[in-house]
Short mmCIF file of N, CA and C in Angstrom, two decimals:
data_model
loop_
_atom_site.label_atom_id
_atom_site.label_comp_id
_atom_site.label_asym_id
_atom_site.label_seq_id
_atom_site.Cartn_x
_atom_site.Cartn_y
_atom_site.Cartn_z
N UNK A 224 5.62 -1.11 10.10
CA UNK A 224 6.71 -2.08 10.12
C UNK A 224 7.42 -2.05 11.47
N UNK A 225 7.63 -0.89 12.02
CA UNK A 225 8.28 -0.76 13.36
C UNK A 225 7.34 -1.35 14.42
N UNK A 226 6.00 -1.13 14.26
CA UNK A 226 5.04 -1.66 15.17
C UNK A 226 5.09 -3.19 15.14
N UNK A 227 5.14 -3.75 13.95
CA UNK A 227 5.19 -5.22 13.81
C UNK A 227 6.51 -5.78 14.45
N UNK A 228 7.58 -5.07 14.20
CA UNK A 228 8.84 -5.53 14.80
C UNK A 228 8.77 -5.48 16.32
N UNK A 229 8.18 -4.44 16.86
CA UNK A 229 8.05 -4.32 18.34
C UNK A 229 7.12 -5.44 18.88
N UNK A 230 6.02 -5.70 18.20
CA UNK A 230 5.11 -6.75 18.67
C UNK A 230 5.83 -8.13 18.58
N UNK A 231 6.59 -8.31 17.50
CA UNK A 231 7.28 -9.57 17.36
C UNK A 231 8.33 -9.72 18.48
N UNK A 232 9.03 -8.65 18.81
CA UNK A 232 10.02 -8.65 19.87
C UNK A 232 9.36 -8.96 21.22
N UNK A 233 8.23 -8.35 21.45
CA UNK A 233 7.53 -8.59 22.73
C UNK A 233 7.10 -10.02 22.85
N UNK A 234 6.60 -10.62 21.75
CA UNK A 234 6.16 -12.02 21.85
C UNK A 234 7.37 -12.96 22.02
N UNK A 235 8.51 -12.62 21.39
CA UNK A 235 9.74 -13.44 21.51
C UNK A 235 10.30 -13.31 22.94
N UNK A 236 10.25 -12.08 23.50
CA UNK A 236 10.73 -11.89 24.83
C UNK A 236 9.85 -12.68 25.85
N UNK A 237 8.56 -12.63 25.63
CA UNK A 237 7.66 -13.39 26.51
C UNK A 237 7.96 -14.85 26.40
N UNK A 238 8.20 -15.37 25.21
CA UNK A 238 8.53 -16.79 25.06
C UNK A 238 9.88 -17.13 25.72
N UNK A 239 10.85 -16.26 25.54
CA UNK A 239 12.20 -16.47 26.20
C UNK A 239 12.04 -16.46 27.72
N UNK A 240 11.27 -15.51 28.22
CA UNK A 240 11.10 -15.42 29.67
C UNK A 240 10.43 -16.70 30.21
N UNK A 241 9.43 -17.19 29.49
CA UNK A 241 8.78 -18.42 29.90
C UNK A 241 9.74 -19.59 29.87
N UNK A 242 10.56 -19.68 28.81
CA UNK A 242 11.58 -20.75 28.74
C UNK A 242 12.58 -20.66 29.87
N UNK A 243 13.03 -19.45 30.19
CA UNK A 243 13.97 -19.28 31.27
C UNK A 243 13.41 -19.64 32.61
N UNK A 244 12.17 -19.25 32.85
CA UNK A 244 11.53 -19.63 34.10
C UNK A 244 11.37 -21.17 34.17
N UNK A 245 11.00 -21.75 33.04
CA UNK A 245 10.82 -23.21 33.01
C UNK A 245 12.18 -23.87 33.24
N UNK A 246 13.29 -23.37 32.62
CA UNK A 246 14.62 -23.94 32.79
C UNK A 246 15.07 -23.75 34.25
N UNK A 247 14.77 -22.55 34.80
CA UNK A 247 15.13 -22.30 36.21
C UNK A 247 14.43 -23.30 37.09
N UNK A 248 13.17 -23.50 36.84
CA UNK A 248 12.37 -24.45 37.60
C UNK A 248 12.97 -25.84 37.54
N UNK A 249 13.38 -26.27 36.29
CA UNK A 249 13.96 -27.63 36.13
C UNK A 249 15.40 -27.71 36.64
N UNK A 250 16.17 -26.65 36.57
CA UNK A 250 17.56 -26.67 37.00
C UNK A 250 17.68 -26.97 38.46
N UNK A 251 16.86 -26.37 39.26
CA UNK A 251 16.94 -26.59 40.69
C UNK A 251 16.04 -27.69 41.20
N UNK A 252 15.39 -28.35 40.26
CA UNK A 252 14.45 -29.45 40.62
C UNK A 252 13.39 -28.98 41.57
N UNK A 253 13.02 -27.76 41.38
CA UNK A 253 12.03 -27.14 42.26
C UNK A 253 10.70 -27.85 42.06
N UNK A 254 10.04 -28.05 43.14
CA UNK A 254 8.68 -28.61 43.06
C UNK A 254 7.65 -27.54 43.35
N UNK A 255 8.10 -26.31 43.28
CA UNK A 255 7.19 -25.18 43.54
C UNK A 255 6.18 -25.10 42.38
N UNK A 256 4.93 -25.44 42.73
CA UNK A 256 3.88 -25.45 41.72
C UNK A 256 3.62 -24.05 41.22
N UNK A 257 3.81 -23.07 42.01
CA UNK A 257 3.54 -21.67 41.59
C UNK A 257 4.54 -21.26 40.49
N UNK A 258 5.84 -21.61 40.62
CA UNK A 258 6.82 -21.27 39.61
C UNK A 258 6.53 -22.03 38.34
N UNK A 259 6.16 -23.28 38.44
CA UNK A 259 5.80 -24.07 37.26
C UNK A 259 4.61 -23.47 36.53
N UNK A 260 3.60 -23.09 37.28
CA UNK A 260 2.39 -22.50 36.71
C UNK A 260 2.75 -21.19 36.03
N UNK A 261 3.53 -20.37 36.70
CA UNK A 261 3.94 -19.09 36.15
C UNK A 261 4.73 -19.26 34.83
N UNK A 262 5.66 -20.17 34.82
CA UNK A 262 6.44 -20.37 33.59
C UNK A 262 5.55 -20.83 32.42
N UNK A 263 4.60 -21.70 32.72
CA UNK A 263 3.65 -22.12 31.66
C UNK A 263 2.77 -21.03 31.20
N UNK A 264 2.34 -20.15 32.11
CA UNK A 264 1.48 -19.02 31.74
C UNK A 264 2.27 -18.03 30.86
N UNK A 265 3.53 -17.79 31.23
CA UNK A 265 4.32 -16.84 30.44
C UNK A 265 4.53 -17.43 29.07
N UNK A 266 4.84 -18.70 28.93
CA UNK A 266 4.96 -19.36 27.63
C UNK A 266 3.68 -19.27 26.85
N UNK A 267 2.59 -19.54 27.49
CA UNK A 267 1.28 -19.50 26.81
C UNK A 267 0.93 -18.05 26.36
N UNK A 268 1.28 -17.09 27.21
CA UNK A 268 0.98 -15.69 26.85
C UNK A 268 1.79 -15.26 25.65
N UNK A 269 3.05 -15.70 25.57
CA UNK A 269 3.90 -15.41 24.39
C UNK A 269 3.33 -16.00 23.16
N UNK A 270 2.86 -17.24 23.24
CA UNK A 270 2.25 -17.90 22.07
C UNK A 270 0.93 -17.25 21.71
N UNK A 271 0.15 -16.90 22.73
CA UNK A 271 -1.12 -16.24 22.52
C UNK A 271 -0.94 -14.88 21.78
N UNK A 272 0.06 -14.12 22.28
CA UNK A 272 0.32 -12.84 21.65
C UNK A 272 0.74 -13.04 20.20
N UNK A 273 1.59 -14.01 19.94
CA UNK A 273 2.03 -14.25 18.57
C UNK A 273 0.89 -14.69 17.69
N UNK A 274 0.06 -15.61 18.19
CA UNK A 274 -1.04 -16.14 17.38
C UNK A 274 -2.20 -15.16 17.17
N UNK A 275 -2.51 -14.38 18.16
CA UNK A 275 -3.68 -13.47 18.07
C UNK A 275 -3.35 -12.08 17.62
N UNK A 276 -2.12 -11.63 17.77
CA UNK A 276 -1.81 -10.25 17.35
C UNK A 276 -0.71 -10.18 16.27
N UNK A 277 0.47 -10.76 16.51
CA UNK A 277 1.53 -10.61 15.61
C UNK A 277 1.24 -11.12 14.23
N UNK A 278 0.83 -12.39 14.14
CA UNK A 278 0.56 -12.97 12.82
C UNK A 278 -0.56 -12.27 12.09
N UNK A 279 -1.70 -11.99 12.75
CA UNK A 279 -2.76 -11.25 12.05
C UNK A 279 -2.28 -9.87 11.58
N UNK A 280 -1.49 -9.19 12.46
CA UNK A 280 -1.00 -7.84 12.07
C UNK A 280 -0.02 -7.96 10.91
N UNK A 281 0.78 -8.98 10.81
CA UNK A 281 1.63 -9.17 9.66
C UNK A 281 0.79 -9.30 8.42
N UNK A 282 -0.32 -10.04 8.48
CA UNK A 282 -1.22 -10.21 7.36
C UNK A 282 -1.87 -8.91 7.02
N UNK A 283 -2.30 -8.18 8.00
CA UNK A 283 -2.92 -6.84 7.73
C UNK A 283 -1.90 -5.92 7.09
N UNK A 284 -0.72 -5.90 7.63
CA UNK A 284 0.36 -5.04 7.10
C UNK A 284 0.60 -5.37 5.62
N UNK A 285 0.78 -6.65 5.38
CA UNK A 285 1.08 -7.11 3.98
C UNK A 285 -0.08 -6.83 3.01
N UNK A 286 -1.33 -7.16 3.44
CA UNK A 286 -2.46 -7.13 2.52
C UNK A 286 -3.07 -5.68 2.38
N UNK A 287 -3.01 -4.90 3.48
CA UNK A 287 -3.67 -3.60 3.44
C UNK A 287 -2.76 -2.40 3.41
N UNK A 288 -1.47 -2.62 3.68
CA UNK A 288 -0.55 -1.49 3.63
C UNK A 288 0.56 -1.68 2.63
N UNK A 289 1.31 -2.73 2.76
CA UNK A 289 2.48 -2.96 1.91
C UNK A 289 2.13 -3.09 0.45
N UNK A 290 1.19 -4.07 0.15
CA UNK A 290 0.83 -4.30 -1.23
C UNK A 290 0.14 -3.10 -1.84
N UNK A 291 -0.90 -2.53 -1.17
CA UNK A 291 -1.50 -1.31 -1.74
C UNK A 291 -0.51 -0.17 -1.97
N UNK A 292 0.43 -0.05 -1.04
CA UNK A 292 1.44 1.03 -1.22
C UNK A 292 2.29 0.74 -2.41
N UNK A 293 2.64 -0.47 -2.66
CA UNK A 293 3.39 -0.85 -3.87
C UNK A 293 2.60 -0.52 -5.13
N UNK A 294 1.29 -0.81 -5.11
CA UNK A 294 0.46 -0.51 -6.24
C UNK A 294 0.36 0.99 -6.45
N UNK A 295 0.23 1.70 -5.31
CA UNK A 295 0.14 3.15 -5.39
C UNK A 295 1.42 3.77 -6.00
N UNK A 296 2.58 3.29 -5.55
CA UNK A 296 3.84 3.76 -6.07
C UNK A 296 3.97 3.51 -7.57
N UNK A 297 3.48 2.32 -7.99
CA UNK A 297 3.50 1.99 -9.42
C UNK A 297 2.55 2.93 -10.18
N UNK A 298 1.34 3.11 -9.57
CA UNK A 298 0.36 4.04 -10.16
C UNK A 298 0.94 5.42 -10.25
N UNK A 299 1.60 5.89 -9.20
CA UNK A 299 2.16 7.22 -9.20
C UNK A 299 3.19 7.37 -10.31
N UNK A 300 4.00 6.39 -10.54
CA UNK A 300 4.96 6.46 -11.63
C UNK A 300 4.25 6.54 -12.99
N UNK A 301 3.19 5.78 -13.14
CA UNK A 301 2.42 5.79 -14.39
C UNK A 301 1.81 7.14 -14.62
N UNK A 302 1.27 7.76 -13.54
CA UNK A 302 0.66 9.06 -13.66
C UNK A 302 1.74 10.11 -14.01
N UNK A 303 2.89 10.01 -13.36
CA UNK A 303 3.95 10.96 -13.66
C UNK A 303 4.36 10.86 -15.14
N UNK A 304 4.48 9.65 -15.66
CA UNK A 304 4.84 9.42 -17.06
C UNK A 304 3.74 9.93 -18.00
N UNK A 305 2.47 9.72 -17.58
CA UNK A 305 1.34 10.19 -18.37
C UNK A 305 1.31 11.72 -18.40
N UNK A 306 1.59 12.36 -17.27
CA UNK A 306 1.62 13.81 -17.23
C UNK A 306 2.71 14.37 -18.13
N UNK A 307 3.87 13.73 -18.13
CA UNK A 307 4.92 14.16 -19.06
C UNK A 307 4.51 13.97 -20.54
N UNK A 308 3.89 12.82 -20.81
CA UNK A 308 3.41 12.57 -22.13
C UNK A 308 2.32 13.59 -22.54
N UNK A 309 1.45 13.93 -21.58
CA UNK A 309 0.41 14.90 -21.84
C UNK A 309 1.03 16.28 -22.15
N UNK A 310 2.07 16.67 -21.42
CA UNK A 310 2.74 17.93 -21.68
C UNK A 310 3.33 17.94 -23.08
N UNK A 311 3.96 16.82 -23.50
CA UNK A 311 4.51 16.75 -24.84
C UNK A 311 3.44 16.83 -25.91
N UNK A 312 2.35 16.10 -25.70
CA UNK A 312 1.23 16.12 -26.66
C UNK A 312 0.65 17.53 -26.78
N UNK A 313 0.53 18.22 -25.63
CA UNK A 313 -0.04 19.58 -25.67
C UNK A 313 0.91 20.51 -26.45
N UNK A 314 2.19 20.32 -26.25
CA UNK A 314 3.19 21.08 -27.03
C UNK A 314 3.03 20.78 -28.53
N UNK A 315 2.85 19.50 -28.85
CA UNK A 315 2.64 19.10 -30.27
C UNK A 315 1.39 19.74 -30.88
N UNK A 316 0.31 19.71 -30.08
CA UNK A 316 -0.95 20.29 -30.58
C UNK A 316 -0.72 21.81 -30.84
N UNK A 317 -0.10 22.49 -29.90
CA UNK A 317 0.14 23.93 -30.06
C UNK A 317 0.99 24.19 -31.32
N UNK A 318 2.05 23.41 -31.49
CA UNK A 318 2.91 23.56 -32.65
C UNK A 318 2.16 23.25 -33.95
N UNK A 319 1.36 22.20 -33.99
CA UNK A 319 0.59 21.86 -35.18
C UNK A 319 -0.41 22.96 -35.53
N UNK A 320 -1.01 23.60 -34.52
CA UNK A 320 -1.94 24.68 -34.75
C UNK A 320 -1.24 25.92 -35.38
N UNK A 321 -0.08 26.23 -34.87
CA UNK A 321 0.68 27.35 -35.43
C UNK A 321 1.10 27.05 -36.89
N UNK A 322 1.57 25.83 -37.10
CA UNK A 322 2.02 25.46 -38.44
C UNK A 322 0.87 25.41 -39.43
N UNK A 323 -0.30 24.93 -38.95
CA UNK A 323 -1.47 24.89 -39.80
C UNK A 323 -1.92 26.34 -40.17
N UNK A 324 -1.88 27.19 -39.20
CA UNK A 324 -2.25 28.63 -39.48
C UNK A 324 -1.29 29.20 -40.52
N UNK A 325 0.00 28.92 -40.38
CA UNK A 325 1.00 29.41 -41.35
C UNK A 325 0.72 28.81 -42.73
N UNK A 326 0.37 27.53 -42.81
CA UNK A 326 0.13 26.84 -44.13
C UNK A 326 -1.16 27.47 -44.76
N UNK A 327 -2.13 27.81 -43.97
CA UNK A 327 -3.37 28.44 -44.46
C UNK A 327 -3.06 29.82 -45.01
N UNK A 328 -2.16 30.53 -44.33
CA UNK A 328 -1.82 31.88 -44.82
C UNK A 328 -1.12 31.75 -46.22
N UNK A 329 -0.32 30.73 -46.32
CA UNK A 329 0.42 30.52 -47.62
C UNK A 329 -0.50 29.96 -48.69
N UNK A 330 -1.69 29.47 -48.28
CA UNK A 330 -2.66 28.90 -49.17
C UNK A 330 -2.10 27.62 -49.86
N UNK A 331 -1.36 26.85 -49.06
CA UNK A 331 -0.82 25.58 -49.59
C UNK A 331 -1.76 24.46 -49.19
N UNK A 332 -2.65 24.08 -50.09
CA UNK A 332 -3.69 23.08 -49.81
C UNK A 332 -3.13 21.74 -49.35
N UNK A 333 -2.06 21.29 -50.02
CA UNK A 333 -1.47 19.98 -49.62
C UNK A 333 -0.90 20.04 -48.24
N UNK A 334 -0.17 21.11 -47.91
CA UNK A 334 0.41 21.26 -46.61
C UNK A 334 -0.71 21.45 -45.53
N UNK A 335 -1.77 22.16 -45.88
CA UNK A 335 -2.87 22.33 -44.95
C UNK A 335 -3.51 20.99 -44.60
N UNK A 336 -3.77 20.14 -45.60
CA UNK A 336 -4.33 18.80 -45.37
C UNK A 336 -3.42 17.98 -44.49
N UNK A 337 -2.17 18.01 -44.77
CA UNK A 337 -1.17 17.18 -43.96
C UNK A 337 -1.16 17.68 -42.54
N UNK A 338 -1.10 19.01 -42.33
CA UNK A 338 -1.08 19.57 -40.97
C UNK A 338 -2.38 19.36 -40.22
N UNK A 339 -3.47 19.45 -40.91
CA UNK A 339 -4.80 19.14 -40.25
C UNK A 339 -4.82 17.72 -39.79
N UNK A 340 -4.28 16.80 -40.59
CA UNK A 340 -4.28 15.38 -40.20
C UNK A 340 -3.39 15.15 -38.95
N UNK A 341 -2.23 15.80 -38.93
CA UNK A 341 -1.34 15.71 -37.76
C UNK A 341 -1.98 16.31 -36.51
N UNK A 342 -2.59 17.44 -36.71
CA UNK A 342 -3.28 18.14 -35.57
C UNK A 342 -4.42 17.27 -35.02
N UNK A 343 -5.19 16.70 -35.91
CA UNK A 343 -6.31 15.88 -35.44
C UNK A 343 -5.85 14.69 -34.68
N UNK A 344 -4.79 14.01 -35.18
CA UNK A 344 -4.22 12.81 -34.52
C UNK A 344 -3.70 13.19 -33.14
N UNK A 345 -2.98 14.29 -33.03
CA UNK A 345 -2.47 14.76 -31.73
C UNK A 345 -3.58 15.10 -30.77
N UNK A 346 -4.66 15.76 -31.27
CA UNK A 346 -5.81 16.09 -30.44
C UNK A 346 -6.48 14.86 -29.91
N UNK A 347 -6.64 13.84 -30.75
CA UNK A 347 -7.28 12.59 -30.33
C UNK A 347 -6.45 11.89 -29.28
N UNK A 348 -5.12 11.84 -29.49
CA UNK A 348 -4.25 11.23 -28.50
C UNK A 348 -4.26 11.95 -27.19
N UNK A 349 -4.30 13.28 -27.24
CA UNK A 349 -4.36 14.12 -26.04
C UNK A 349 -5.66 13.86 -25.30
N UNK A 350 -6.78 13.80 -26.00
CA UNK A 350 -8.07 13.58 -25.39
C UNK A 350 -8.14 12.18 -24.74
N UNK A 351 -7.61 11.17 -25.40
CA UNK A 351 -7.57 9.82 -24.84
C UNK A 351 -6.74 9.78 -23.54
N UNK A 352 -5.60 10.48 -23.60
CA UNK A 352 -4.72 10.45 -22.43
C UNK A 352 -5.41 11.23 -21.27
N UNK A 353 -6.01 12.34 -21.59
CA UNK A 353 -6.71 13.14 -20.58
C UNK A 353 -7.86 12.33 -19.95
N UNK A 354 -8.55 11.57 -20.76
CA UNK A 354 -9.64 10.73 -20.28
C UNK A 354 -9.11 9.65 -19.36
N UNK A 355 -8.03 9.00 -19.72
CA UNK A 355 -7.41 7.97 -18.90
C UNK A 355 -6.98 8.57 -17.59
N UNK A 356 -6.35 9.70 -17.59
CA UNK A 356 -5.89 10.34 -16.34
C UNK A 356 -7.04 10.72 -15.44
N UNK A 357 -8.15 11.24 -16.06
CA UNK A 357 -9.33 11.57 -15.29
C UNK A 357 -9.89 10.29 -14.61
N UNK A 358 -9.90 9.18 -15.31
CA UNK A 358 -10.40 7.92 -14.76
C UNK A 358 -9.52 7.46 -13.59
N UNK A 359 -8.22 7.62 -13.74
CA UNK A 359 -7.30 7.21 -12.70
C UNK A 359 -7.48 8.03 -11.46
N UNK A 360 -7.66 9.36 -11.63
CA UNK A 360 -7.87 10.22 -10.46
C UNK A 360 -9.21 9.97 -9.80
N UNK A 361 -10.24 9.63 -10.62
CA UNK A 361 -11.54 9.28 -10.03
C UNK A 361 -11.42 7.99 -9.19
N UNK A 362 -10.65 7.00 -9.66
CA UNK A 362 -10.48 5.77 -8.93
C UNK A 362 -9.71 6.06 -7.64
N UNK A 363 -8.72 6.90 -7.70
CA UNK A 363 -7.95 7.25 -6.53
C UNK A 363 -8.85 7.94 -5.47
N UNK A 364 -9.62 8.91 -5.95
CA UNK A 364 -10.51 9.64 -5.05
C UNK A 364 -11.50 8.68 -4.39
N UNK A 365 -12.00 7.72 -5.14
CA UNK A 365 -12.94 6.75 -4.62
C UNK A 365 -12.32 5.83 -3.62
N UNK A 366 -11.02 5.52 -3.82
CA UNK A 366 -10.32 4.54 -2.91
C UNK A 366 -9.83 5.22 -1.64
N UNK A 367 -9.63 6.52 -1.66
CA UNK A 367 -9.08 7.19 -0.45
C UNK A 367 -9.87 6.94 0.81
N UNK A 368 -11.19 7.01 0.70
CA UNK A 368 -12.01 6.83 1.86
C UNK A 368 -12.00 5.41 2.39
N UNK A 369 -11.63 4.45 1.58
CA UNK A 369 -11.68 3.04 1.97
C UNK A 369 -10.31 2.46 2.33
N UNK A 370 -9.23 3.19 2.15
CA UNK A 370 -7.91 2.66 2.35
C UNK A 370 -7.62 2.29 3.82
N UNK A 371 -7.93 3.20 4.73
CA UNK A 371 -7.61 2.93 6.13
C UNK A 371 -8.69 2.16 6.90
N UNK A 372 -9.89 2.13 6.41
CA UNK A 372 -10.97 1.45 7.09
C UNK A 372 -10.66 -0.01 7.40
N UNK A 373 -10.27 -0.81 6.42
CA UNK A 373 -9.98 -2.22 6.69
C UNK A 373 -8.81 -2.41 7.67
N UNK A 374 -7.79 -1.52 7.55
CA UNK A 374 -6.63 -1.65 8.40
C UNK A 374 -7.02 -1.42 9.87
N UNK A 375 -7.76 -0.35 10.07
CA UNK A 375 -8.17 -0.06 11.46
C UNK A 375 -9.14 -1.09 11.99
N UNK A 376 -10.06 -1.56 11.17
CA UNK A 376 -11.01 -2.59 11.59
C UNK A 376 -10.26 -3.85 11.97
N UNK A 377 -9.27 -4.21 11.18
CA UNK A 377 -8.52 -5.46 11.50
C UNK A 377 -7.73 -5.29 12.78
N UNK A 378 -7.15 -4.09 12.97
CA UNK A 378 -6.39 -3.85 14.20
C UNK A 378 -7.28 -3.96 15.43
N UNK A 379 -8.48 -3.29 15.34
CA UNK A 379 -9.39 -3.36 16.45
C UNK A 379 -9.88 -4.77 16.68
N UNK A 380 -10.14 -5.56 15.60
CA UNK A 380 -10.55 -6.95 15.76
C UNK A 380 -9.47 -7.78 16.45
N UNK A 381 -8.22 -7.57 16.06
CA UNK A 381 -7.09 -8.27 16.72
C UNK A 381 -7.05 -7.93 18.21
N UNK A 382 -7.15 -6.69 18.53
CA UNK A 382 -7.07 -6.28 19.91
C UNK A 382 -8.25 -6.83 20.71
N UNK A 383 -9.46 -6.74 20.16
CA UNK A 383 -10.63 -7.26 20.85
C UNK A 383 -10.49 -8.80 21.08
N UNK A 384 -10.05 -9.48 20.04
CA UNK A 384 -9.88 -10.94 20.19
C UNK A 384 -8.88 -11.23 21.25
N UNK A 385 -7.73 -10.55 21.20
CA UNK A 385 -6.69 -10.82 22.19
C UNK A 385 -7.16 -10.55 23.60
N UNK A 386 -7.81 -9.42 23.79
CA UNK A 386 -8.30 -9.08 25.12
C UNK A 386 -9.39 -10.03 25.61
N UNK A 387 -10.29 -10.42 24.70
CA UNK A 387 -11.38 -11.35 25.07
C UNK A 387 -10.76 -12.69 25.42
N UNK A 388 -9.80 -13.13 24.62
CA UNK A 388 -9.17 -14.43 24.89
C UNK A 388 -8.34 -14.38 26.14
N UNK A 389 -7.65 -13.29 26.33
CA UNK A 389 -6.83 -13.17 27.54
C UNK A 389 -7.72 -13.06 28.78
N UNK A 390 -8.84 -12.36 28.67
CA UNK A 390 -9.73 -12.19 29.81
C UNK A 390 -10.31 -13.57 30.18
N UNK A 391 -10.57 -14.43 29.17
CA UNK A 391 -11.13 -15.78 29.49
C UNK A 391 -10.11 -16.60 30.29
N UNK A 392 -8.81 -16.41 30.05
CA UNK A 392 -7.76 -17.22 30.66
C UNK A 392 -7.44 -16.75 32.06
N UNK A 393 -7.73 -15.50 32.40
CA UNK A 393 -7.38 -15.04 33.76
C UNK A 393 -8.45 -15.15 34.74
#
């Protein structure tokens, strides 16, 4: 974001400098072709910088950094909530196991059946949640290697395009 702001400021300053040179040229009615050419080149350079670097970098920032980061923060919140839910489910499973053992010692068949049912439901819920979390971590691990690649490729492409285009003009 600071980089984009700096690039935007540079392009705006280039544009302002070109306008001031052009105004200076017009104010004194100068017929100096060199000053006129310079003011036009500065204006063109400011536009070129904005078109070839700033706008594409804004797009790269938005599409490859800002939006994915927002998705990651949302994902992080979901994982944090799932971890808390998993902790509670594990506590429930442990509690149901202790209560089931106590019911078996009392030889209360009705209570044993009820506690077995609760224990089984909690174990199924815990297994489903653990599977979902494993899938999420696998997706994250698979995405880590590809997160920066497009950003860096786009930045290099912008720089190459700008330098190639600028080289053609000089």
